[in-house]
Coordinates of C-alpha atoms and ligand atoms in Angstrom, one line a residue:
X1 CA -4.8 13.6 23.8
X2 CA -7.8 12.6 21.8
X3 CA -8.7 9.0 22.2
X4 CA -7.8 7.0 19.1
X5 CA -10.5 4.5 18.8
X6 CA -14.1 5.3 17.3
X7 CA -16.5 3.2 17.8
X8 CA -20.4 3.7 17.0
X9 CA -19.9 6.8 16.3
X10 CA -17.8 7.7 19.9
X11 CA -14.4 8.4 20.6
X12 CA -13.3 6.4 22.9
X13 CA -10.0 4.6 24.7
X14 CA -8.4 2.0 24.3
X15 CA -8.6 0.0 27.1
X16 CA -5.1 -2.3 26.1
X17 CA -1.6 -1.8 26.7
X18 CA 0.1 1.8 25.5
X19 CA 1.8 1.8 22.7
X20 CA 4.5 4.2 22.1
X21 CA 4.0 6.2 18.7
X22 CA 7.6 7.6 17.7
X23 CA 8.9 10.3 15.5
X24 CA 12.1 8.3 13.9
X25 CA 14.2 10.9 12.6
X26 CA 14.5 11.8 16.4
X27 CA 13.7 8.4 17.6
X28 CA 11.9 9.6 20.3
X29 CA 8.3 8.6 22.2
X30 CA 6.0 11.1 20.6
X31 CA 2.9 10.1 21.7
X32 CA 1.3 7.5 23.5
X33 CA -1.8 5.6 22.3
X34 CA -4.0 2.3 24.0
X35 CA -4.8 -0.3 21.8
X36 CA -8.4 -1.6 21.6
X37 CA -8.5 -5.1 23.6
X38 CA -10.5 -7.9 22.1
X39 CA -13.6 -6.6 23.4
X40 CA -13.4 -3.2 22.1
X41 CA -13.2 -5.1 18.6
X42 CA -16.0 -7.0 19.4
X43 CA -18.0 -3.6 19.9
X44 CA -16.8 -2.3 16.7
X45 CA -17.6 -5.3 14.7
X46 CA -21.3 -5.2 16.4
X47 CA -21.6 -1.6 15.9
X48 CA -20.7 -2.0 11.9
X49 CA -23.1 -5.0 11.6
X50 CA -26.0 -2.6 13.1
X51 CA -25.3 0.2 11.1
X52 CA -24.9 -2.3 7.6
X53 CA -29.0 -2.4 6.6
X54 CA -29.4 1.5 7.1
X55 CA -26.2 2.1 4.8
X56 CA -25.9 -0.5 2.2
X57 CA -29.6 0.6 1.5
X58 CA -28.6 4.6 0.6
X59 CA -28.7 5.5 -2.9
X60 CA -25.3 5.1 -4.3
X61 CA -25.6 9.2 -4.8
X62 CA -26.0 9.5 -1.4
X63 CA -22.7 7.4 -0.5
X64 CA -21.1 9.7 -3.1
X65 CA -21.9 13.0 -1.5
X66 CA -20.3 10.9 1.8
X67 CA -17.2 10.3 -0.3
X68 CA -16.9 13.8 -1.8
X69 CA -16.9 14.8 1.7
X70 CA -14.2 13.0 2.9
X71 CA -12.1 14.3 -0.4
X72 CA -13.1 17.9 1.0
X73 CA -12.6 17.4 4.3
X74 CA -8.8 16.4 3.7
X75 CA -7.9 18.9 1.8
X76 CA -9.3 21.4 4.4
X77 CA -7.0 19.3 6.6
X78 CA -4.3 19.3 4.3
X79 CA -1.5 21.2 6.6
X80 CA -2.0 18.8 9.5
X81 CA -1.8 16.0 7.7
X82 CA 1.3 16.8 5.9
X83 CA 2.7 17.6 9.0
X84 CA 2.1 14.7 10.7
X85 CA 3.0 12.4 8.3
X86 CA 6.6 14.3 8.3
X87 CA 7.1 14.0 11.6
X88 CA 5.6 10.2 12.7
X89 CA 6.5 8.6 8.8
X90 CA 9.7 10.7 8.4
X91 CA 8.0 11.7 5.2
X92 CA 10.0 14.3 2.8
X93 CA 7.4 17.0 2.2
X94 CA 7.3 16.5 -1.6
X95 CA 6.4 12.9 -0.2
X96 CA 3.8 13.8 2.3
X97 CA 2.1 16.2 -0.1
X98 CA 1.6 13.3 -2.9
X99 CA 0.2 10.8 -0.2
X100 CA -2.3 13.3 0.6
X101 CA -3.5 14.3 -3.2
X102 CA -3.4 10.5 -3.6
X103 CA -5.9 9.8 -0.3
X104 CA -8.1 13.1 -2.0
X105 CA -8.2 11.3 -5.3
X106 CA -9.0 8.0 -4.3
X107 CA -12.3 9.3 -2.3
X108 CA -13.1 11.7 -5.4
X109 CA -12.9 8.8 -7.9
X110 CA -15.1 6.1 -5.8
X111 CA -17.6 9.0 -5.4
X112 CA -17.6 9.1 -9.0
X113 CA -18.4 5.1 -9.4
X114 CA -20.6 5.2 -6.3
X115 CA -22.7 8.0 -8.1
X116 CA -23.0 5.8 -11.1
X117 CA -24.1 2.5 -9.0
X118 CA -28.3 3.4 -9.0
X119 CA -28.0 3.7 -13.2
X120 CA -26.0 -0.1 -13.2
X121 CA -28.5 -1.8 -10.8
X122 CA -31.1 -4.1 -12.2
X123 CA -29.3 -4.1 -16.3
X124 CA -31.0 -7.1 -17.7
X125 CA -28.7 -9.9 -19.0
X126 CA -28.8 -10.9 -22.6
X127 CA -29.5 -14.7 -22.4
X128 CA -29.3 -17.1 -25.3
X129 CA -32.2 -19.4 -23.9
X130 CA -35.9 -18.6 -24.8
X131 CA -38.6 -17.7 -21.9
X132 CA -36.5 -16.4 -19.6
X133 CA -35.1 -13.2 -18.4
X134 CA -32.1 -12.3 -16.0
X135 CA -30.9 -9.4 -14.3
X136 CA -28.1 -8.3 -12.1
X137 CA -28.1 -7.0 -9.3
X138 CA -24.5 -5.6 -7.2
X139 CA -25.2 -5.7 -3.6
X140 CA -22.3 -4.8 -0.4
X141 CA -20.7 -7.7 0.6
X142 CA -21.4 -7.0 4.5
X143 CA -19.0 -6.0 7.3
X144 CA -15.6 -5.8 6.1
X145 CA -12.2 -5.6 8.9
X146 CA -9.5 -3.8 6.9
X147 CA -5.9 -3.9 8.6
X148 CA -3.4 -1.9 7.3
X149 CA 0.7 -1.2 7.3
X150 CA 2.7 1.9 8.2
X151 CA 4.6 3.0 5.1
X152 CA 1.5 4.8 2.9
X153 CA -0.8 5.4 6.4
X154 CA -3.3 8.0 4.5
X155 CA -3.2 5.9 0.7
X156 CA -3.8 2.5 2.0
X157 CA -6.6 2.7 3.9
X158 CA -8.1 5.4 1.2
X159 CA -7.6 2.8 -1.1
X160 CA -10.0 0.0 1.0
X161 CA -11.9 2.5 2.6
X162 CA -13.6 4.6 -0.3
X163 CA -14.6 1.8 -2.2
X164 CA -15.8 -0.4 0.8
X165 CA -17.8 3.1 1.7
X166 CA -19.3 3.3 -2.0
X167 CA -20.2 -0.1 -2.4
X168 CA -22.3 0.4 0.8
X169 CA -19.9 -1.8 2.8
X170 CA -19.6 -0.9 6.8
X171 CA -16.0 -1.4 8.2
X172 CA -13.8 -1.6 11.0
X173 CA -10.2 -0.2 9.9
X174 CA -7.3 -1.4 12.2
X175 CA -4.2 1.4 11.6
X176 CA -0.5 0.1 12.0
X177 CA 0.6 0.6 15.6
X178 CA 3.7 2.1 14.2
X179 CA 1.1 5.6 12.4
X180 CA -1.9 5.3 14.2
X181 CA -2.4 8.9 14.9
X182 CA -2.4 9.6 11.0
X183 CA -5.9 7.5 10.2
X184 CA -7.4 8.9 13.1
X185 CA -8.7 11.5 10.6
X186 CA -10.4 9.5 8.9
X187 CA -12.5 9.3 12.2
X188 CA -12.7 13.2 12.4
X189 CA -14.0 13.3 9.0
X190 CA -17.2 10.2 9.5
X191 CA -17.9 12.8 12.9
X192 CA -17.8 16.0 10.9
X193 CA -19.8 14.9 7.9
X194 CA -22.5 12.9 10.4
X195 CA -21.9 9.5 8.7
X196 CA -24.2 7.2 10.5
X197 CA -22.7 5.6 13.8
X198 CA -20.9 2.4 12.9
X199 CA -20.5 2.8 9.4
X200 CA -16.6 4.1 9.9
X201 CA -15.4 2.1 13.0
X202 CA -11.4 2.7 14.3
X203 CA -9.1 0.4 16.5
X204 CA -6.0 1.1 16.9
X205 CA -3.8 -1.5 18.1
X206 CA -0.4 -4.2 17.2
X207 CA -0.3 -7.6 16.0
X208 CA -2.9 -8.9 18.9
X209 CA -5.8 -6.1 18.3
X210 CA -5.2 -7.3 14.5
X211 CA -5.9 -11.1 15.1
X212 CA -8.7 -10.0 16.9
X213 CA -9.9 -8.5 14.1
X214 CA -9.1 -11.0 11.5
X215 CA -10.7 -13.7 13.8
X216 CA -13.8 -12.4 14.1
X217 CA -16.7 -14.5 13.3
X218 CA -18.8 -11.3 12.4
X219 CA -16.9 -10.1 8.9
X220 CA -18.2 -10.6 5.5
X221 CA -15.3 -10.0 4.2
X222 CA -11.0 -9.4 5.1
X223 CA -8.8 -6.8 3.3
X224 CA -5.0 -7.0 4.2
X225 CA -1.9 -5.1 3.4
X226 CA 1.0 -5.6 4.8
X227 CA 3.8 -8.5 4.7
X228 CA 3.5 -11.8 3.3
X229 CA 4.0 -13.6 6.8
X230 CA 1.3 -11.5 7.8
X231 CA -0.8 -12.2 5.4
X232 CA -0.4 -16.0 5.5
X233 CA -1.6 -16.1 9.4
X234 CA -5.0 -13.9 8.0
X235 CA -5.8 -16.0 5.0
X236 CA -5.6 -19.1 7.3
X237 CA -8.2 -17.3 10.0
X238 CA -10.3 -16.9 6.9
X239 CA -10.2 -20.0 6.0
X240 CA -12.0 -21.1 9.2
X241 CA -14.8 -18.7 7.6
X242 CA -14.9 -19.4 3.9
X243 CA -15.0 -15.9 3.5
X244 CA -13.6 -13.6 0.4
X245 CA -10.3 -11.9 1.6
X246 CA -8.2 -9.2 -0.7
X247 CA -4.1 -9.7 0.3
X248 CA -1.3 -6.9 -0.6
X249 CA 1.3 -8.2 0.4
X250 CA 5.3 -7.6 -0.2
X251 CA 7.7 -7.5 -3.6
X252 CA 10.8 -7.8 -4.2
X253 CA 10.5 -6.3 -7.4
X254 CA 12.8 -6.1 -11.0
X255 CA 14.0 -3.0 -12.7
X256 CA 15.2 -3.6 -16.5
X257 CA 17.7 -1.5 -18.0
X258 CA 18.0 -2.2 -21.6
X259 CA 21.5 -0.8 -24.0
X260 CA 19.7 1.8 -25.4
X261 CA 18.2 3.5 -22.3
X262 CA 19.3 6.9 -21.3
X263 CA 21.7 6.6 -18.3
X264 CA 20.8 9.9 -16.5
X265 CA 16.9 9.2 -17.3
X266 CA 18.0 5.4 -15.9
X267 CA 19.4 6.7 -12.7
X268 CA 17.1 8.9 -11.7
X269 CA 14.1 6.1 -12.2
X270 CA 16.4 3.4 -10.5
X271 CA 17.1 5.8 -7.5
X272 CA 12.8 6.5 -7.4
X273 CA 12.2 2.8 -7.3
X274 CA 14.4 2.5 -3.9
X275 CA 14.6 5.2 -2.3
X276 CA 11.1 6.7 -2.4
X277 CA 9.5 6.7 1.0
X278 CA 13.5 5.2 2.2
X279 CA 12.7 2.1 0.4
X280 CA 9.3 1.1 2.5
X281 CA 7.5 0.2 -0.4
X282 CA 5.7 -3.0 -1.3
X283 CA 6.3 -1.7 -5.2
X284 CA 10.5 -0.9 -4.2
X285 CA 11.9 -2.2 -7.3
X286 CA 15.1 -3.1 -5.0
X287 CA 16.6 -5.7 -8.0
X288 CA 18.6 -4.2 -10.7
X289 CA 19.2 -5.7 -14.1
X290 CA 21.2 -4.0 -16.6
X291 CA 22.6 -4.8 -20.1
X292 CA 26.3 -5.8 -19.5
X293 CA 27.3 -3.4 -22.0
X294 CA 26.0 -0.2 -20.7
X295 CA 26.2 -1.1 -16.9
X296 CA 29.7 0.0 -15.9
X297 CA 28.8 3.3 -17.0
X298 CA 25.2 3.3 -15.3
X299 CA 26.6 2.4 -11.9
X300 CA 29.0 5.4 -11.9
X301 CA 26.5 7.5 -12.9
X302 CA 24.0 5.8 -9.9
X303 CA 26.8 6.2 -7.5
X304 CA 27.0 9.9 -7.7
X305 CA 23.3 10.3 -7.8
X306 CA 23.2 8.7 -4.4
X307 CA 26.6 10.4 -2.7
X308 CA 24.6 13.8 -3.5
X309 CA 21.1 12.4 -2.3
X310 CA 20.1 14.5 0.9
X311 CA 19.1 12.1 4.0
X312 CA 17.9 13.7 7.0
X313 CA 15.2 14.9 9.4
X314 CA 12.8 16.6 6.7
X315 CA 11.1 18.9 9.2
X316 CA 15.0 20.7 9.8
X317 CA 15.8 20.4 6.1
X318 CA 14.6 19.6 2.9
X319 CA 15.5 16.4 2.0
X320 CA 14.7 14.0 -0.7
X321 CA 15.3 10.8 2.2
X322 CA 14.0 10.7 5.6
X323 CA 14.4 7.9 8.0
X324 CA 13.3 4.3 8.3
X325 CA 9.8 4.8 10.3
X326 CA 10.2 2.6 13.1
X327 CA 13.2 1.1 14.6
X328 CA 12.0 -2.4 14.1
X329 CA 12.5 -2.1 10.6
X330 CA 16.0 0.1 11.1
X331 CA 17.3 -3.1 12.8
X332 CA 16.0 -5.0 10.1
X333 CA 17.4 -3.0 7.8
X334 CA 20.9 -3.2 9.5
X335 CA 20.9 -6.9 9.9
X336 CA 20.7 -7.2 6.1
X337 CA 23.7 -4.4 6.0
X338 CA 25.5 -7.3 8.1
X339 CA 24.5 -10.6 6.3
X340 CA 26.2 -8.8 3.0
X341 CA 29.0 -8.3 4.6
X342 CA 29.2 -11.9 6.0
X343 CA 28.3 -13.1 2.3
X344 CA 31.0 -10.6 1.0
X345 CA 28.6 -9.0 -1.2
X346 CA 30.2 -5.7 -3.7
X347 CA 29.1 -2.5 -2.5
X348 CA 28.9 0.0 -4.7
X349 CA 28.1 2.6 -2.1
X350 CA 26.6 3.0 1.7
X351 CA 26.0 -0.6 3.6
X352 CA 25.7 1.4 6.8
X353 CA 23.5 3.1 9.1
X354 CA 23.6 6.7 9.4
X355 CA 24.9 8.5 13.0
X356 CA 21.5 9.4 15.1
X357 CA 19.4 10.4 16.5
X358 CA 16.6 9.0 13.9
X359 CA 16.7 5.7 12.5
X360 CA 19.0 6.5 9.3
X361 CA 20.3 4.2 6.4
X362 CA 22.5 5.2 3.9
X363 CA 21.2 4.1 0.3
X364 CA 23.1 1.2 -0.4
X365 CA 23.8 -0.7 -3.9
X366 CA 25.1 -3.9 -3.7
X367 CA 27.0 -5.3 -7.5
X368 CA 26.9 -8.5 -9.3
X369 CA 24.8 -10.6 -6.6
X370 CA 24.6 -14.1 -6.8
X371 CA 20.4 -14.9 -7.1
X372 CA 21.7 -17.4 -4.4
X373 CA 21.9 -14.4 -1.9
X374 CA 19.2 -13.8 0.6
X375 CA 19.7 -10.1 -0.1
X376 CA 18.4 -10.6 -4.0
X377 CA 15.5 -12.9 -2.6
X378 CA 13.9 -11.5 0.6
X379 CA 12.4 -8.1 0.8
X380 CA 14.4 -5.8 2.5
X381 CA 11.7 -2.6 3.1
X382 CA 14.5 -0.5 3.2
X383 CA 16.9 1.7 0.9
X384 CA 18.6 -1.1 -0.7
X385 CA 19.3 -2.3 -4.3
X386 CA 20.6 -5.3 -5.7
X387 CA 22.4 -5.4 -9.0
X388 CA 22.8 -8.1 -11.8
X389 CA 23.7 -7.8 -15.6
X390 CA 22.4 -9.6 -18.3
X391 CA 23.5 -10.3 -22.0
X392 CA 20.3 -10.4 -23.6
X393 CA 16.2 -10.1 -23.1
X394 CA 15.8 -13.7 -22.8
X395 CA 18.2 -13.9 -19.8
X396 CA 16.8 -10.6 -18.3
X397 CA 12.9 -12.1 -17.9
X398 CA 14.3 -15.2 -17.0
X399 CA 16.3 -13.3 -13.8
X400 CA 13.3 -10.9 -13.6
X401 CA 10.5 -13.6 -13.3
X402 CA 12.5 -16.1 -10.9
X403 CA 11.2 -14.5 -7.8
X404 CA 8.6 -15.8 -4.9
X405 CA 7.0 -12.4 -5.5
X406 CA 5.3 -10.7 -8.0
X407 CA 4.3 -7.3 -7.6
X408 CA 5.2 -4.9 -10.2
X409 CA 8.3 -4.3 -12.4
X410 CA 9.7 -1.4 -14.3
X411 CA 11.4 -1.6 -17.7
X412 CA 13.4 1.0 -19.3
X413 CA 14.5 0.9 -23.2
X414 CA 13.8 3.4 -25.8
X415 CA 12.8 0.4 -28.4
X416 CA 8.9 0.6 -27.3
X417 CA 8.1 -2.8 -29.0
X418 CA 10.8 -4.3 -26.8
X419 CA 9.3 -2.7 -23.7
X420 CA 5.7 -3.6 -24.4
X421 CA 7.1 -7.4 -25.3
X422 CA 9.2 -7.3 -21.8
X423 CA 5.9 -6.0 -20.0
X424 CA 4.0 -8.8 -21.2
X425 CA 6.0 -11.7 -20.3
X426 CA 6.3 -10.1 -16.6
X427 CA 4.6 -12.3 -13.9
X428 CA 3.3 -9.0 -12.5
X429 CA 0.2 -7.2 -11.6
X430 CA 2.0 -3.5 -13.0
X431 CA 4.7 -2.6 -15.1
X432 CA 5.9 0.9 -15.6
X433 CA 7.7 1.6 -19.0
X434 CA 10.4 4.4 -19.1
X435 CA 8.7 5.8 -15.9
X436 CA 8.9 6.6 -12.3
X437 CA 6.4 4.4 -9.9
X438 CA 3.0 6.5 -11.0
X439 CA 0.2 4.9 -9.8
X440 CA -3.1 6.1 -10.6
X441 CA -6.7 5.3 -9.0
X442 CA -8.1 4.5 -12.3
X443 CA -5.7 1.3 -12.9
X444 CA -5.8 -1.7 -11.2
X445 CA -2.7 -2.4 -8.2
X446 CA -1.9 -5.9 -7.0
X447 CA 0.2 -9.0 -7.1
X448 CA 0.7 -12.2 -8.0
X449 CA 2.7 -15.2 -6.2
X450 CA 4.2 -13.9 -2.8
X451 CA 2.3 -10.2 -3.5
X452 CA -1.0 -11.1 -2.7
X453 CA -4.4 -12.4 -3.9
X454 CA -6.9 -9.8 -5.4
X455 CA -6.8 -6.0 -7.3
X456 CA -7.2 -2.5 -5.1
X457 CA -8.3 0.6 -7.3
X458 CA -10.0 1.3 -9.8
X459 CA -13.4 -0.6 -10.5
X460 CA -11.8 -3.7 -9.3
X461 CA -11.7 -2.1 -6.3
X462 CA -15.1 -1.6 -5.9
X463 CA -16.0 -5.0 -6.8
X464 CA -14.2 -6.2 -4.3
X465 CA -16.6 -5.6 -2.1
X466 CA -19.3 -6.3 -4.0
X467 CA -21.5 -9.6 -4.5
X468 CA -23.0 -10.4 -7.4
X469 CA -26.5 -11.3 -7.4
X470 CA -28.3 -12.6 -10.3
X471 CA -32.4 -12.5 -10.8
X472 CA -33.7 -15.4 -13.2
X473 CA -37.6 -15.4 -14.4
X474 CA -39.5 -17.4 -16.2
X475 CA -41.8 -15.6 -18.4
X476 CA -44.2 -18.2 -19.0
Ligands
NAD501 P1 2.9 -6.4 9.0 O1 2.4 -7.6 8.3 O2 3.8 -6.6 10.1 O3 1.7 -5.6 9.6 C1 0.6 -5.2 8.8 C2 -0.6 -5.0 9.7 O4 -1.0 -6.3 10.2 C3 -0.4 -4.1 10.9 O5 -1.5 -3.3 11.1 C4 -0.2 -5.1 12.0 O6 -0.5 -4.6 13.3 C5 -1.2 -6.2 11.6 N1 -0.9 -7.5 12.2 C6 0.2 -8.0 12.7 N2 0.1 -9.3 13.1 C7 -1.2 -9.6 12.8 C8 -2.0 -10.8 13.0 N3 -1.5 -11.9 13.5 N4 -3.3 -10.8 12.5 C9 -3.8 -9.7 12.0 N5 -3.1 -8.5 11.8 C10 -1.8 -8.5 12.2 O7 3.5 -5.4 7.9 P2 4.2 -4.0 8.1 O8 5.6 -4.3 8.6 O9 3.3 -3.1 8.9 O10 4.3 -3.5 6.6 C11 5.3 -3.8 5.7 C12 4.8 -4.9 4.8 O11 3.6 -4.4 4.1 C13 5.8 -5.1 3.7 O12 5.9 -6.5 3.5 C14 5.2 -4.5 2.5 O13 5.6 -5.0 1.2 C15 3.7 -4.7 2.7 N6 2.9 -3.7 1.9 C16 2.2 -4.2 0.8 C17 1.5 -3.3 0.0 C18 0.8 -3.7 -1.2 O14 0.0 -3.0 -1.7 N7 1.1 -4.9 -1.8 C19 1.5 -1.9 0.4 C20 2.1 -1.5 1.5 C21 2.9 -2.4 2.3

């Protein structure tokens, strides 16, 4: 097997402990990867600060035709990647496929703003005081460490990478330990298109590789996603350094179902917001509120939309759920299962695993919770919805907006002027109205609270790694 770090513009090995990569609808070893030691991160870091004056000073149209590649170079890749991501995510194909167009888009839409980056430089300011003149300048932050989670592999890092790339940023990308095969394309493609060595550095590696990386004294700047815990440890090694940090971090996110809603429509967005990717999404919007009047009849409806959902292996069968994608979170999963039950929690349907091999969960809706339960609270990351009802819209952004997250919400009514009122009194960085989770590179993503500090996508995502530097004259 291929070595899985890339460093200065070689593949190399990791020269850490193993660490078993699995396939988790079999739950077996498939693969066997060494992490990068401390050392080896060091190296990358060095390697990224060398390459930093040679890159951040390319035309932005030059960067572009870099990004472009990358967009090409997936697609031409695009079989693989599916592929893999069925067999070491336990992806559903339909699943796979959208991750992919969604990495492709990302790198075609920063090539687009990296293109336009020569035309913004220098733009003189308008300035109200006499005898002076200003202009601005937007310059790459530096070296950036990005670290990463397991549940969108090929998206999240497309989303830190491309616009770190465009902005002339170098980086050193740390994978999940639980997908780190999946990014190693991302290597593949720097080596195929001849992106200057260091520029695009790899490490793969766990929890240890990552604090090595989110230590280091030689970053500019930190981008995180992953969980909130997580994220806490980085922001304080940060700290140490004063320096600029994006988090994504989890949700434990609100669905609204208003009276006049259409149930089947309802069901099928409710089902979307959980059971997408088996519920391993930041963006899961795993709490339920629905009007008391229509939510008898919604929950029968939900029931037998999730008895016929097919949960399997997706490279036997097709399959709209596949398994959790590592078994640390199945057990997590199943201990939350478990503290229902010992909380006595209704279940409307599921509240067990699945029989192996793989690390299955049936999807499970839990009625009437008490906002008391840790099951309403916590994030699960797993196929799992909690219900409450409300009488009216006051109640409903009240029960909506008393979270420690706040990542995104969904609201379904067919009163428009109700939704768009709903939306705004949301402490959330995205709301979808009368729509499944569509998230496109032109709009912003992030959270507020719990979810994070800082905005992915769009141009927010480029400026994320920019500075800002301003040129003052007097003119005499
Ligand atoms: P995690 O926090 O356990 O790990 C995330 C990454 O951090 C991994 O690469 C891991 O190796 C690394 N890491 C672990 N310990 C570290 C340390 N001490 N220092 C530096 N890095 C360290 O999260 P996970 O279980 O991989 O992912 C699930 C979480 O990610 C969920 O909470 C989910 O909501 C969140 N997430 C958020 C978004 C978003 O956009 N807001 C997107 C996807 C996932």
């Amino acid at each position: 097997m291929k070595p899985a770090l890339f460093i200065d513009g070689h593949w190399v090995d990791g020269d850490g402990a193993p660490m078993p990569v699995h396939d988790p609808s079999l739950g077996q070893i498939m693969a066997q990867v060494p992490a990068a030691s401390a050392h080896q991160v060091n190296l990358a870091v060095q390697a990224a600060r060398r390459a930093l004056p040679g890159w951040r000073s390319l035309s932005g149209a030059r960067r572009a035709e870099y990004l472009q590649g990358f967009a090409r170079h997936l697609q031409q890749r695009r079989e693989g990647l599916i592929a893999l991501q069925m067999r070491n995510n336990g992806k559903p194909r339909h699943e796979a496929e959208l991750d992919l167009d969604d990495a492709i888009a990302t790198f075609d839409y920063y090539a687009g703003l990296a293109a336009q980056l020569d035309a913004r430089q220098d733009q003189p300011v308008p300035l109200q005081a006499p005898g002076f003149s200003a202009h601005c300048r937007f310059e790459a932050l530096g070296v950036v460490g990005l670290i990463v989670p397991w549940n969108f592999p090929l998206v999240t890092s497309a989303w830190k990478l491309a616009p770190a790339l465009a902005a002339g940023c170098t980086l050193v990308l740390k994978p999940s330990e639980v997908t780190p095969l999946i990014e190693q394309v991302y290597g593949e493609i720097a080596d195929a298109l001849g992106l200057p060595a260091g520029v695009l550095n790899l490490v793969a590696g766990a929890g240890k590789t990552g604090a090595a990386l989110s230590q280091h004294p030689g970053l500019d700047k930190l981008s995180f996603t992953g969980s909130t815990a997580t994220g806490q440890r980085v922001m304080a090694s940060s700290a140490a350094f004063c320096r600029p940090l994006t988090l994504e971090l989890g949700g434990k996110s609100p669905i609204l179902v208003f009276a006049d809603a259409d149930l089947d429509q309802a069901v099928h967005w409710i089902i979307g917001g959980f059971c997408w990717n088996a519920g391993q999404m930041c963006s899961a919007t795993s709490r339920l509120l629905v009007h008391e009047s229509i939510a008898d009849a919604l929950l029968q409806r939900l029931r037998s939309a999730l008895l016929a959902l097919r949960v399997g292996n997706p490279l036997e069968q097709e399959v709209d759920m596949g398994p959790l994608s590592c078994q640390a979170q199945w057990r997590t999963v199943c201990t939350y299962l478990e503290q229902a039950r010992n909380e006595g929690l209704e279940c409307l349907v599921g509240g067990h695993a699945l029989p192996g091999p793989g690390w299955f969960v049936a999807p499970t809706v839990y009625t009437d919770v008490p906002t008391s339960s840790r099951l309403w609270q916590e994030e699960i990351f797993g196929p799992v919805l909690c219900m409450r009802r409300f009488s009216d819209e006051a109640q409903a952004l009240a029960l909506a907006n008393d979270s420690a997250f706040g990542l995104v919400a969904t609201v379904i009514s067919a009163d428009l002027q109700r939704a768009e009122r709903v939306a705004a009194a949301l402490d959330v960085g995205h709301v979808w109205i009368n729509s499944l989770q569509a998230v496109f590179v032109e709009t912003s993503w992030g959270g507020t609270k719990g979810s994070g500090i800082g905005r992915e996508l769009g141009p927010w995502g480029l400026a994320a790694y920019q500075s800002i530097k301003h040129l003052t004259r007097y003119l005499g």
